[in-house]
Coordinates of C-alpha atoms and ligand atoms in Angstrom, one line a residue:
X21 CA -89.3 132.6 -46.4
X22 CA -89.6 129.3 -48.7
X23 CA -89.3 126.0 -47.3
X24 CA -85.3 124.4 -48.2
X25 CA -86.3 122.4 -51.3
X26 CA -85.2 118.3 -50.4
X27 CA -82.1 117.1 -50.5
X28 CA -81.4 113.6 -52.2
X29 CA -81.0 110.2 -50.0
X30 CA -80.7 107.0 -51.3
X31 CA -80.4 103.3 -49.8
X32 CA -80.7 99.7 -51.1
X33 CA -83.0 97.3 -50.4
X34 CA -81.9 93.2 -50.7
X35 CA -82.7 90.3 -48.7
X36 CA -79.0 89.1 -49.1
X37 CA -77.3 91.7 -47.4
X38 CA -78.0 90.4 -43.9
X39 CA -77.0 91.2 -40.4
X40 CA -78.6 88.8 -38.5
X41 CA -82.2 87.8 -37.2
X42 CA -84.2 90.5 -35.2
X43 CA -84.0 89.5 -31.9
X44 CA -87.3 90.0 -30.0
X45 CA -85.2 91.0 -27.4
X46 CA -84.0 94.4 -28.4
X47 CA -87.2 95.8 -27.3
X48 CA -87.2 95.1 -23.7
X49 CA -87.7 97.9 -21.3
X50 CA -87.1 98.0 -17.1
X51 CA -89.1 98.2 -14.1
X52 CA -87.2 99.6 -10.9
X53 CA -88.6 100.4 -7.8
X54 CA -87.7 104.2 -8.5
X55 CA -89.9 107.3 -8.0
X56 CA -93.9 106.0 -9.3
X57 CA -92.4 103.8 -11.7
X58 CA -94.0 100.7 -9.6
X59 CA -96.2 102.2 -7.0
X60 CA -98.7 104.3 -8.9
X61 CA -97.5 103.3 -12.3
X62 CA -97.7 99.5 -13.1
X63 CA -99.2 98.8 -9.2
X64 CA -102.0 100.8 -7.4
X65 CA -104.4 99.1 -5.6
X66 CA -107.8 101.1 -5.0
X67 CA -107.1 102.3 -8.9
X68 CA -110.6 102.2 -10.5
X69 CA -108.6 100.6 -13.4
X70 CA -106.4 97.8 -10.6
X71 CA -107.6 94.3 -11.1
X72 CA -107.7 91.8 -8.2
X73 CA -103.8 91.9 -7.3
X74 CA -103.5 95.5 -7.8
X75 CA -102.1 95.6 -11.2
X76 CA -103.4 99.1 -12.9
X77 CA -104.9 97.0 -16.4
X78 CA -104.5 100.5 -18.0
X79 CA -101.2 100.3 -18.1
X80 CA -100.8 96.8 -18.7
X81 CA -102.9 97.5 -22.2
X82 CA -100.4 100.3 -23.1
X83 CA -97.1 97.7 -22.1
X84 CA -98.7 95.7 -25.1
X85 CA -99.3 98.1 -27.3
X86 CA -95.8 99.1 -26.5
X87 CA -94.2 95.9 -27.8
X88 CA -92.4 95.0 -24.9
X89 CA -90.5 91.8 -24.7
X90 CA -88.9 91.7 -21.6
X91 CA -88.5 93.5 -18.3
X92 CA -85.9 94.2 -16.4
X93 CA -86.4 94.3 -12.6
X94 CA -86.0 95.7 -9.7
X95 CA -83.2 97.8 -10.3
X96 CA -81.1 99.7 -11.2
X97 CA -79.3 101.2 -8.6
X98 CA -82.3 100.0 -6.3
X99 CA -80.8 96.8 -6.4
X100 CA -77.7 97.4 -5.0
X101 CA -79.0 98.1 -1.2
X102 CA -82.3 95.6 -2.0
X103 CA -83.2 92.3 -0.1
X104 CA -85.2 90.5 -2.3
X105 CA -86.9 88.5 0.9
X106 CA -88.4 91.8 2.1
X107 CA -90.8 91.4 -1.1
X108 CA -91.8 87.7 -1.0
X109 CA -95.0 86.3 1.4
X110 CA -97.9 87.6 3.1
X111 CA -97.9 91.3 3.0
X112 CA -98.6 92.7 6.4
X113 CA -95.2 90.7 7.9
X114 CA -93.0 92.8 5.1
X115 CA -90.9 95.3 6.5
X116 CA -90.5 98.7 5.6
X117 CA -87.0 100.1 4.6
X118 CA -84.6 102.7 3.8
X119 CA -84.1 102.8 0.0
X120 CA -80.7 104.5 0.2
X121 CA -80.7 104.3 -3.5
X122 CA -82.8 106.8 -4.1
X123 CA -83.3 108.8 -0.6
X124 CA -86.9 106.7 -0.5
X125 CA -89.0 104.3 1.5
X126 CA -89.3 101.1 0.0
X127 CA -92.8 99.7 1.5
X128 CA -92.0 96.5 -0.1
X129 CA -96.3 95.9 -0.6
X130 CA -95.0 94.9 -4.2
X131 CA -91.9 92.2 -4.5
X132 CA -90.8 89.6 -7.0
X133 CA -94.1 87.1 -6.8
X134 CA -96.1 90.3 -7.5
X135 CA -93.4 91.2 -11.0
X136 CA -93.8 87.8 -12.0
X137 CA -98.0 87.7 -12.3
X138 CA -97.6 91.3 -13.2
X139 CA -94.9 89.8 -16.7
X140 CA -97.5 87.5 -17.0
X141 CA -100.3 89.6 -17.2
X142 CA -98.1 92.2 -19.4
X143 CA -97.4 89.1 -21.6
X144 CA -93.1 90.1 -21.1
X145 CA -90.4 88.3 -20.2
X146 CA -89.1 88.9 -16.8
X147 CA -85.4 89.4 -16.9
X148 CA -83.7 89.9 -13.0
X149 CA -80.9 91.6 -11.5
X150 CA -79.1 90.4 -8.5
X151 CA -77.9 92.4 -5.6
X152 CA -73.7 92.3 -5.8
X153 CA -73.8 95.9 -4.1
X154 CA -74.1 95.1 -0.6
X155 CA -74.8 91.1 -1.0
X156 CA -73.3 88.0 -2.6
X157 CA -72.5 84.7 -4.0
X158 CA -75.3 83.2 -1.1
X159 CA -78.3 85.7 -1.9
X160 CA -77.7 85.2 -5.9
X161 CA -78.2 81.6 -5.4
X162 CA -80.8 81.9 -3.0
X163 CA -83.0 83.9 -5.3
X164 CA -82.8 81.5 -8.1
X165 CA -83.4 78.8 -6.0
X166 CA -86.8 80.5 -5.3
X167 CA -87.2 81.5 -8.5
X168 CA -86.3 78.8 -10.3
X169 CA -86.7 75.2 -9.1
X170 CA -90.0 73.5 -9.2
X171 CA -90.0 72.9 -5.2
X172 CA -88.7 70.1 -2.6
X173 CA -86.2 72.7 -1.2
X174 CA -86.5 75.3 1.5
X175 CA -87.1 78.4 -0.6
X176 CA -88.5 76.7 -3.6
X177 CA -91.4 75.5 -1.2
X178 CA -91.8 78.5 0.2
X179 CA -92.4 80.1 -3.0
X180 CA -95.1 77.6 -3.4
X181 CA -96.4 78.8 -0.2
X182 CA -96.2 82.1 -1.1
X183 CA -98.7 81.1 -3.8
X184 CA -96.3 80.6 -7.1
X185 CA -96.8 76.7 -7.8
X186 CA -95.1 76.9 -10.8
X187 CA -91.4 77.5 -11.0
X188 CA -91.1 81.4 -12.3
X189 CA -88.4 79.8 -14.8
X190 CA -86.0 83.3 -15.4
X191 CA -83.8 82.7 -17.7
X192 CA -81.7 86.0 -18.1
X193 CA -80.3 87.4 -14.8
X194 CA -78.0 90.3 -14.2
X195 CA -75.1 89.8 -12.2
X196 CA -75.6 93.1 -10.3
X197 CA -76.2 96.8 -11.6
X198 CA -73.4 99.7 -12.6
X199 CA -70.5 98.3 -10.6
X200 CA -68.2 101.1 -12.0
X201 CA -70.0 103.6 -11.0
X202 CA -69.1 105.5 -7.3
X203 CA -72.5 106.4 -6.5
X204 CA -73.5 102.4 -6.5
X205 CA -74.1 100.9 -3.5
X206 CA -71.2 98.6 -3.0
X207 CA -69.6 100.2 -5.6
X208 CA -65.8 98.4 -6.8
X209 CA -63.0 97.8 -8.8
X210 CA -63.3 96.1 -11.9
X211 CA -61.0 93.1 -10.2
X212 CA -63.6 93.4 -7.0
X213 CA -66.6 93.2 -9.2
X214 CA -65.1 90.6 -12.3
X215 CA -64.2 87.8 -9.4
X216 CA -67.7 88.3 -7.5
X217 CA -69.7 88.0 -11.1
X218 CA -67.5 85.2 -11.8
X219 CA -68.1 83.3 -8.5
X220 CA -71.7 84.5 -8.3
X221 CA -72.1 83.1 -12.2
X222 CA -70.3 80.0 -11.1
X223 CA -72.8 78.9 -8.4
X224 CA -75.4 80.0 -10.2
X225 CA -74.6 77.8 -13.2
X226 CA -74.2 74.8 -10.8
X227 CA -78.0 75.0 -10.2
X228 CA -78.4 75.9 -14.0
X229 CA -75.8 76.0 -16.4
X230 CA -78.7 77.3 -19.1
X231 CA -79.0 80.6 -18.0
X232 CA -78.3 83.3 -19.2
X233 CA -76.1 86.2 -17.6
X234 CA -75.3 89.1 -17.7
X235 CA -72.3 90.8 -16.7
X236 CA -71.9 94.6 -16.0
X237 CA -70.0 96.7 -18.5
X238 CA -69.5 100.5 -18.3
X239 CA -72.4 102.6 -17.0
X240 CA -71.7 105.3 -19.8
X241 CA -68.8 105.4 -22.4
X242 CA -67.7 108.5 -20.7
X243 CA -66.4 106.7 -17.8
X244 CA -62.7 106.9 -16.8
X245 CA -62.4 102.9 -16.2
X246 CA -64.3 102.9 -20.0
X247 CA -62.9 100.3 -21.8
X248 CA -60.5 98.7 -19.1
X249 CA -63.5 97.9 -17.2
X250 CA -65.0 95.1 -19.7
X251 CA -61.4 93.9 -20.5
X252 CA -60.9 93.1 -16.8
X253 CA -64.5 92.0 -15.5
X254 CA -64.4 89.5 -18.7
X255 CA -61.0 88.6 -17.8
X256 CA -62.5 87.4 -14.7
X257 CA -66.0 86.0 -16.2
X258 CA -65.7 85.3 -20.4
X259 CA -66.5 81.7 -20.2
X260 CA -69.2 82.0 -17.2
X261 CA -71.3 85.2 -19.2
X262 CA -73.1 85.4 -22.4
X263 CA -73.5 89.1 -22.1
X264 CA -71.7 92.4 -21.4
X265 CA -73.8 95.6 -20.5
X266 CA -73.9 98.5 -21.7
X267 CA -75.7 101.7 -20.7
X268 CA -76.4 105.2 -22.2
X269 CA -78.5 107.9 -21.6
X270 CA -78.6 111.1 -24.0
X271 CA -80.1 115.0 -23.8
X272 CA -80.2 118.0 -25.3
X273 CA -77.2 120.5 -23.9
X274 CA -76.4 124.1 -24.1
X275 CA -79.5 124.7 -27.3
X276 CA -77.2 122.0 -29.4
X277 CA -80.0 120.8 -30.9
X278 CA -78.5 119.4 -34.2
X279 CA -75.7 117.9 -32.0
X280 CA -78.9 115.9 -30.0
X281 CA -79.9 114.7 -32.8
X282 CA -76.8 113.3 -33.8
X283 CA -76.7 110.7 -30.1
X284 CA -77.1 107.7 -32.0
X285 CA -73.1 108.3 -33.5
X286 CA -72.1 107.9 -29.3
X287 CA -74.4 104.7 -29.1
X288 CA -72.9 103.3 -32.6
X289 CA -69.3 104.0 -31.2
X290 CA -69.9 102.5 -27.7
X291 CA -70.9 99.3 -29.2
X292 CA -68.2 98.9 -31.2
X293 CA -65.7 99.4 -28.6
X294 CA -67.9 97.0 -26.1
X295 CA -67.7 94.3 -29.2
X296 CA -63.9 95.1 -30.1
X297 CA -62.7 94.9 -26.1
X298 CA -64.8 91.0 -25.8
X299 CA -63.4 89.7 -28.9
X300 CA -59.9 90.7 -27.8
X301 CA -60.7 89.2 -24.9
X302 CA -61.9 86.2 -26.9
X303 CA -58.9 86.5 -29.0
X304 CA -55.9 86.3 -26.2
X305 CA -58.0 83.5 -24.4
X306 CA -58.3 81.5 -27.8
X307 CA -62.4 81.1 -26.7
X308 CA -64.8 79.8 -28.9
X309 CA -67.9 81.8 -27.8
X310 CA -68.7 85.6 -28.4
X311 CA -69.7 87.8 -25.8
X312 CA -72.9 90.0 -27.0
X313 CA -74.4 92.6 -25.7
X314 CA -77.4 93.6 -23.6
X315 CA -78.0 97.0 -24.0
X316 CA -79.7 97.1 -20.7
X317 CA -80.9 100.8 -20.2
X318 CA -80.4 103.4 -23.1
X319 CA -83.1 106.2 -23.1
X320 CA -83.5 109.8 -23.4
X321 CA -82.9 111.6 -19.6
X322 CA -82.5 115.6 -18.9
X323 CA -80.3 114.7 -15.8
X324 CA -81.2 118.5 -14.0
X325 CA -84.1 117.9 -11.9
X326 CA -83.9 120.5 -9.4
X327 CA -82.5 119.8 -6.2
X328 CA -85.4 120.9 -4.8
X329 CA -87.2 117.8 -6.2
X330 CA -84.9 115.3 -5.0
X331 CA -85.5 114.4 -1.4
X332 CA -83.0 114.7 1.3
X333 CA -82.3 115.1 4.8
X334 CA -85.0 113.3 6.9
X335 CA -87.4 113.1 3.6
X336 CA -88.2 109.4 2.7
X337 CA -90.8 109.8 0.8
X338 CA -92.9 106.8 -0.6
X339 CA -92.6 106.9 -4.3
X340 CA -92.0 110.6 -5.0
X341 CA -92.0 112.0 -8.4
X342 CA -88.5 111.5 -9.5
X343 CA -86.7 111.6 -12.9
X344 CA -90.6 112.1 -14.8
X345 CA -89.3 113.7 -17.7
X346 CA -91.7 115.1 -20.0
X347 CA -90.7 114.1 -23.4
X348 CA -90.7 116.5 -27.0
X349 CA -90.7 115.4 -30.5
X350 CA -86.9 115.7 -31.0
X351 CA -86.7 113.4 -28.1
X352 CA -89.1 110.9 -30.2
X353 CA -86.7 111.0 -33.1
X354 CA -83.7 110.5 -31.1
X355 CA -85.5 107.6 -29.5
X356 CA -85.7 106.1 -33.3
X357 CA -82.4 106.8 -34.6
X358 CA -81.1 105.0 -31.1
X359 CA -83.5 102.0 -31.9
X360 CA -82.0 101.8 -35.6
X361 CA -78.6 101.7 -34.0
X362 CA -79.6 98.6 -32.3
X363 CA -81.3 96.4 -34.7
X364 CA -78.1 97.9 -36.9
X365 CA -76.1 95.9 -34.1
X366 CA -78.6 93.1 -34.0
X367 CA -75.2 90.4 -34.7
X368 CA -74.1 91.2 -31.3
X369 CA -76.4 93.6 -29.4
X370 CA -78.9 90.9 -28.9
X371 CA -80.7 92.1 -25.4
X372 CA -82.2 96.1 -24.4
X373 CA -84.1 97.4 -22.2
X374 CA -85.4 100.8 -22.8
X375 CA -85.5 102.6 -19.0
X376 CA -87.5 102.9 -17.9
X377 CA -91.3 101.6 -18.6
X378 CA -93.8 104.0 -16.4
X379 CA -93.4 107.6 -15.2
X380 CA -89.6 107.6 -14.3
X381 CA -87.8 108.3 -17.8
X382 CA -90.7 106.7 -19.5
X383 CA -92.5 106.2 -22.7
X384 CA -95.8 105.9 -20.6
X385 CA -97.3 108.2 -18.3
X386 CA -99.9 107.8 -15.1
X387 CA -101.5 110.2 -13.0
X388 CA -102.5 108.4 -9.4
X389 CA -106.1 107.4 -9.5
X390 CA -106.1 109.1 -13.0
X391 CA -105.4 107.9 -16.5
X392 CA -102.3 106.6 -18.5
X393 CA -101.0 108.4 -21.5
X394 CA -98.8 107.7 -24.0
X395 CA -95.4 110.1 -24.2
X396 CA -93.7 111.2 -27.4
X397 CA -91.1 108.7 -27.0
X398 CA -94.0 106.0 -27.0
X399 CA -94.5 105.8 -30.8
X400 CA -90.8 105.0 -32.3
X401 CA -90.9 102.3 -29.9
X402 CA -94.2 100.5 -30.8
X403 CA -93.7 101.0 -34.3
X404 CA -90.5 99.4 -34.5
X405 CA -91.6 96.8 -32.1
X406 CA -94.4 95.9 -34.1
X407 CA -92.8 96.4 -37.7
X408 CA -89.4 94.9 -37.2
X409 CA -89.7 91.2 -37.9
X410 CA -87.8 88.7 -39.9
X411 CA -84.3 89.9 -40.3
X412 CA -82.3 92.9 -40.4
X413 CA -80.7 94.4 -43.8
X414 CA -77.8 96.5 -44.2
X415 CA -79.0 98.9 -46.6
X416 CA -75.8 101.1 -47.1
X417 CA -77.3 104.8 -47.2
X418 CA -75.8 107.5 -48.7
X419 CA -77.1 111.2 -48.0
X420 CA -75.8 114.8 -47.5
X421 CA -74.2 115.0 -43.8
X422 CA -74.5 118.4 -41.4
X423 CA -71.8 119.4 -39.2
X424 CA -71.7 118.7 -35.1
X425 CA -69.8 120.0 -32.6
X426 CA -69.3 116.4 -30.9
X427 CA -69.5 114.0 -33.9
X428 CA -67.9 116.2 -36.7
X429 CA -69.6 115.9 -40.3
X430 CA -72.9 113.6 -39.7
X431 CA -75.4 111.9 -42.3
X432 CA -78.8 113.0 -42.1
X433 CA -80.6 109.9 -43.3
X434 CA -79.7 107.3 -40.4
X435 CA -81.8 104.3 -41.7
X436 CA -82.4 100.2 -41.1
X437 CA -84.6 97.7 -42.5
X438 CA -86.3 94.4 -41.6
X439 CA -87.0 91.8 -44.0
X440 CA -89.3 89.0 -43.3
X441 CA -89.6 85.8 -45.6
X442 CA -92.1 84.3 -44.1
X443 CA -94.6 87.6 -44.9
X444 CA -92.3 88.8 -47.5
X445 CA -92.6 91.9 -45.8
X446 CA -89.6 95.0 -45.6
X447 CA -89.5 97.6 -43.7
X448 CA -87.7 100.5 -43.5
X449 CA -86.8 102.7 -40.3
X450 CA -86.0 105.8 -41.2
X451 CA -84.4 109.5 -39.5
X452 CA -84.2 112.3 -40.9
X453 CA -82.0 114.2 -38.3
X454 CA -81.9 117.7 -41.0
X455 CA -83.4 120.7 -38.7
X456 CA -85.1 122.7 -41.4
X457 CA -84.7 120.5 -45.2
X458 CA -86.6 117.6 -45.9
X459 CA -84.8 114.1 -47.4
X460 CA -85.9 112.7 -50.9
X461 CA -85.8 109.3 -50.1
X462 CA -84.7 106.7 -53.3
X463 CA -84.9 103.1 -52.3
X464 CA -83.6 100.6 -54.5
X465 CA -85.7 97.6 -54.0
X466 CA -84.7 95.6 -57.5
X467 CA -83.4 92.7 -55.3
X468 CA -87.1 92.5 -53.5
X469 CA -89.0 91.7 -57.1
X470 CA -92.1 93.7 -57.6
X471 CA -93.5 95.5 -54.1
X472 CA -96.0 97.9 -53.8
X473 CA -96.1 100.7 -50.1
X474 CA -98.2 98.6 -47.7
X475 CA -97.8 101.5 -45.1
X476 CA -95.9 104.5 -44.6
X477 CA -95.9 106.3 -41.4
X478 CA -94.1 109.9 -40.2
X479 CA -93.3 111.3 -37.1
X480 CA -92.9 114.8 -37.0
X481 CA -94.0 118.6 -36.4
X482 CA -93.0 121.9 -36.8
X483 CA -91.5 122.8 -33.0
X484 CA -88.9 119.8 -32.2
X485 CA -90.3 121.0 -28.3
X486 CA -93.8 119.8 -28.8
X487 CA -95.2 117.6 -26.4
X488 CA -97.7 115.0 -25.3
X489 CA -99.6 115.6 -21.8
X490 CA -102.3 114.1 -20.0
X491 CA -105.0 116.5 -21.3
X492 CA -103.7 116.5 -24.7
X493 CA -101.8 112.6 -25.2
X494 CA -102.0 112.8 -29.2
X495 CA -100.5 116.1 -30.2
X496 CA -97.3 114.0 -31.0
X497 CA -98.6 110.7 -33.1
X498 CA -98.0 108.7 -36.3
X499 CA -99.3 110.5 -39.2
X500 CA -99.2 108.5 -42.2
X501 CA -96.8 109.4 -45.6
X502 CA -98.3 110.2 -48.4
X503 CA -95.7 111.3 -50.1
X504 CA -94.8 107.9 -51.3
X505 CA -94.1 107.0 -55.1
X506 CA -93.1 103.6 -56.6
X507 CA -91.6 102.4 -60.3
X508 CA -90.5 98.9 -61.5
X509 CA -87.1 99.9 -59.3
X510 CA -87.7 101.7 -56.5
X511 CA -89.9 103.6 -54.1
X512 CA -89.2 107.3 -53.3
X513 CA -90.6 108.9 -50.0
X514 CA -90.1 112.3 -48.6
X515 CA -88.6 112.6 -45.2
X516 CA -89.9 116.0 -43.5
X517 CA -87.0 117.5 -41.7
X518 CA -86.2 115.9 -37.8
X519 CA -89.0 113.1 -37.9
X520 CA -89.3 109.1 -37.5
X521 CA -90.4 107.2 -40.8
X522 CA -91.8 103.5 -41.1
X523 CA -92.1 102.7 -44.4
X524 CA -93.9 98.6 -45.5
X525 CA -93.5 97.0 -48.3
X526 CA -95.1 94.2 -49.2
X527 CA -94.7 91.4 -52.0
X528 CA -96.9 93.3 -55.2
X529 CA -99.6 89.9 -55.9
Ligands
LIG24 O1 -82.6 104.3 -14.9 C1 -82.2 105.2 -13.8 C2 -80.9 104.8 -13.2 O2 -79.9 105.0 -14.2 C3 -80.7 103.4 -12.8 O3 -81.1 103.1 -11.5 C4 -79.2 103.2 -12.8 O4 -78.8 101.9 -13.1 C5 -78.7 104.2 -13.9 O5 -77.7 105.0 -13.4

């Protein structure tokens, strides 16, 4: 049988069609005390790779060349049920505790001073959520007061004590985790949960009215309070927020492969609605301010771990394996195409946090006392991380479309660029979500002046099931393009059939 021959794609490339600036924030990921995310991923001490507090510097190396910004932490639904003092000062007076969460024991040997040298380290942002599950208003403001202020009060001096001189200055903060959903800890109504954010963001300002918060939207847009939910939390909380969250998590179901690859139409839609439900908010509260969006965990997750890896009954492990998916190449494309719906978004999704960042749902792997490895996943990520600077373009593609079960007729090419004055560099992030025919790629790039393929990069391979594993970590890595050809007018690039593309462009001297 002979290969499909291409199909025709096109896009335009000009510095004036702008969405807004990339914010560095869009490539944060999260940290929750789930599974061997921290003990055994980013923390084992006795590691021959663990520096002096522990931290495995193996990992910390991959976190950078990861391209994260900031880090969520410590939860999740782990933060619902947590007490953030059972983490804080010496470590043999720490209790251990139930993690109801996630059927665990929480030994609580790493806590919040331990994050915050570890973000340092990691060169990230920390970014914290509060427990509004089974605490409150008190606790919130007891944390930042820790946290936070430089010292002369009870629990800013005994940070100090605890060894933190310096203030760990958070500025982002979420106002509790997945409050719509039943299986949260503390779980409520959308009037329960938008009067505690607003009282909890209310005291929280009167220590610092700079912060920023975050207030929790719908834990999927398949949820039956979808949509009602944001109207009435920001109801409650519009003028005391800054952000609305939003999470989604997509998979492959029943062999719909072409369907998969299409996830990125869900996460365009769900934004929308998010951004339409604030501003009518805004709108019948005549409010100046617009409400964005933190897209605070999005990922790839095959939610069917068998029941006989999930502990129960009297099992509390310490940091069993949960949720370690083992990612494929079509899971790496759909990765991309949901990171070029975000910096598509980039006027009002303006915070995400890929989860999660080590062995649970993650873009890097560990073994304990072993090595670290990079999953599929891992490479859209760093790439766009790294490439995406300056600002993002609307580039208007046009290209044949394939038909879905879920998302009716959908365009193959699903594309974004990044223009950067300063460097005068453009980039372009590129899917091609076609099964079996590869994309002709035409970009206009009249507007840029005369440009010349800096790079060009592909991610692809013939079985969308191929994976990464410890033994082999680079079966699934950045190849580069050379299918790349350029005129006065335009450059033309071939997009091999379900792949991830970074194509540079640089001013031609
Ligand atoms: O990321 C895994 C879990 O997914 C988080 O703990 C929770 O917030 C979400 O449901």
């Amino acid at each position: 049988m002979t290969d499909p021959a291409p199909a025709s794609a096109r896009l335009t490339l000009d510095p004036a069609f702008r969405v807004a600036p990339v914010s560095r924030r869009t490539f944060g990921a999260f940290v929750e005390h789930l599974g061997r995310c921290v003990y055994t991923g980013i923390f084992e001490p006795g590691h021959r790779g663990a520096d002096a507090d522990g931290l495995r510097t193996d990992v910390i190396e991959l976190v950078r060349e990861l391209g994260v910004s900031t880090v969520r932490y410590p939860g999740g639904n782990f933060v619902s049920g947590y007490r953030w003092e059972d983490g804080v000062g010496p470590v043999r007076n720490r209790p251990t505790r139930l993690d109801l969460a996630w059927h665990s024991t929480e030994p609580n040997t790493f806590g919040l001073d331990e994050f915050i040298r570890w973000t340092r380290k990691a060169g990230v942002e920390p970014m914290m959520a509060v427990n509004l599950g089974t605490r409150g208003v008190q606790e919130a403001v007891d944390l930042l007061e820790y946290c936070n202020l430089p010292s002369g009060t009870r629990l800013s001096d005994l940070r100090v004590t605890n060894g933190a001189a310096q203030p760990h200055g958070i500025r982002m903060w979420c106002l509790g985790n997945e409050m719509d959903g039943p299986w949260q800890i503390g779980h409520k109504t959308a009037e329960e949960y938008g009067r505690l954010a607003a009282e909890t963001a209310r005291a929280m300002r009167m220590i610092d009215p700079e912060l920023e918060l975050v207030a929790c939207g719908s834990s999927g847009s398949g949820m039956p309070t979808f949509g009602q939910w944001e109207a009435t939390v920001l109801e409650h909380a519009y003028d005391l927020v800054d952000y609305v969250s939003c999470h989604a998590y997509y998979q492959e179901q029943n062999g719909d492969l072409a369907g998969f690859l299409a996830s990125a139409v869900n996460m365009e839609n769900f934004i929308d609605d998010v951004v339409a439900t604030a501003d009518h908010v805004r709108a019948k509260r005549r409010a100046g301010k617009r409400i964005n969006i933190s897209f605070d965990e999005w990922n790839v997750w095959y939610m069917n771990q068998p029941a006989s890896q999930t502990p129960r009954g009297g099992d509390w492990p310490v940091a069993p394996r949960l949720l370690e998916d083992h990612y494929n190449l079509a899971d790496a494309v759909v990765v991309g195409s949901l990171l070029i719906t975000l910096l598509r978004h980039s006027d009002r999704v303006t915070a995400a946090s890929l989860a999660q960042l080590v062995n649970v749902i993650a873009p890097i792997m560990t073994e304990p006392g072993g090595g670290a490895w990079r999953q599929t996943t891992f490479h859209p990520f760093a790439q766009a991380s790294r490439y995406a600077t300056g600002d993002v373009l609307r580039v208007e593609p046009t290209s044949p479309t394939y038909p879905t079960a879920e998302y009716g007729d959908v365009p193959t090419l699903h594309a974004v660029a990044t223009h950067d004055e300063h460097t005068a560099a453009t980039t372009v992030f590129a899917v091609n979500r076609s099964l079996d025919t590869p994309l002709s790629l035409s970009m206009d790039t009249r507007a840029l002046g005369s440009v010349r393929v800096a790079e060009a990069y592909q991610l692809t391979a013939q079985d969308p099931y191929v994976r990464n594993t410890a033994d082999e970590p680079d079966r699934v890595f950045p190849r580069a393009n050379s299918s790349v050809s350029g005129d006065r007018d335009g450059v033309a690039v071939l997009l091999p059939p379900m792949s991830w593309n970074v194509i540079r462009l640089e001013q031609a001297t």
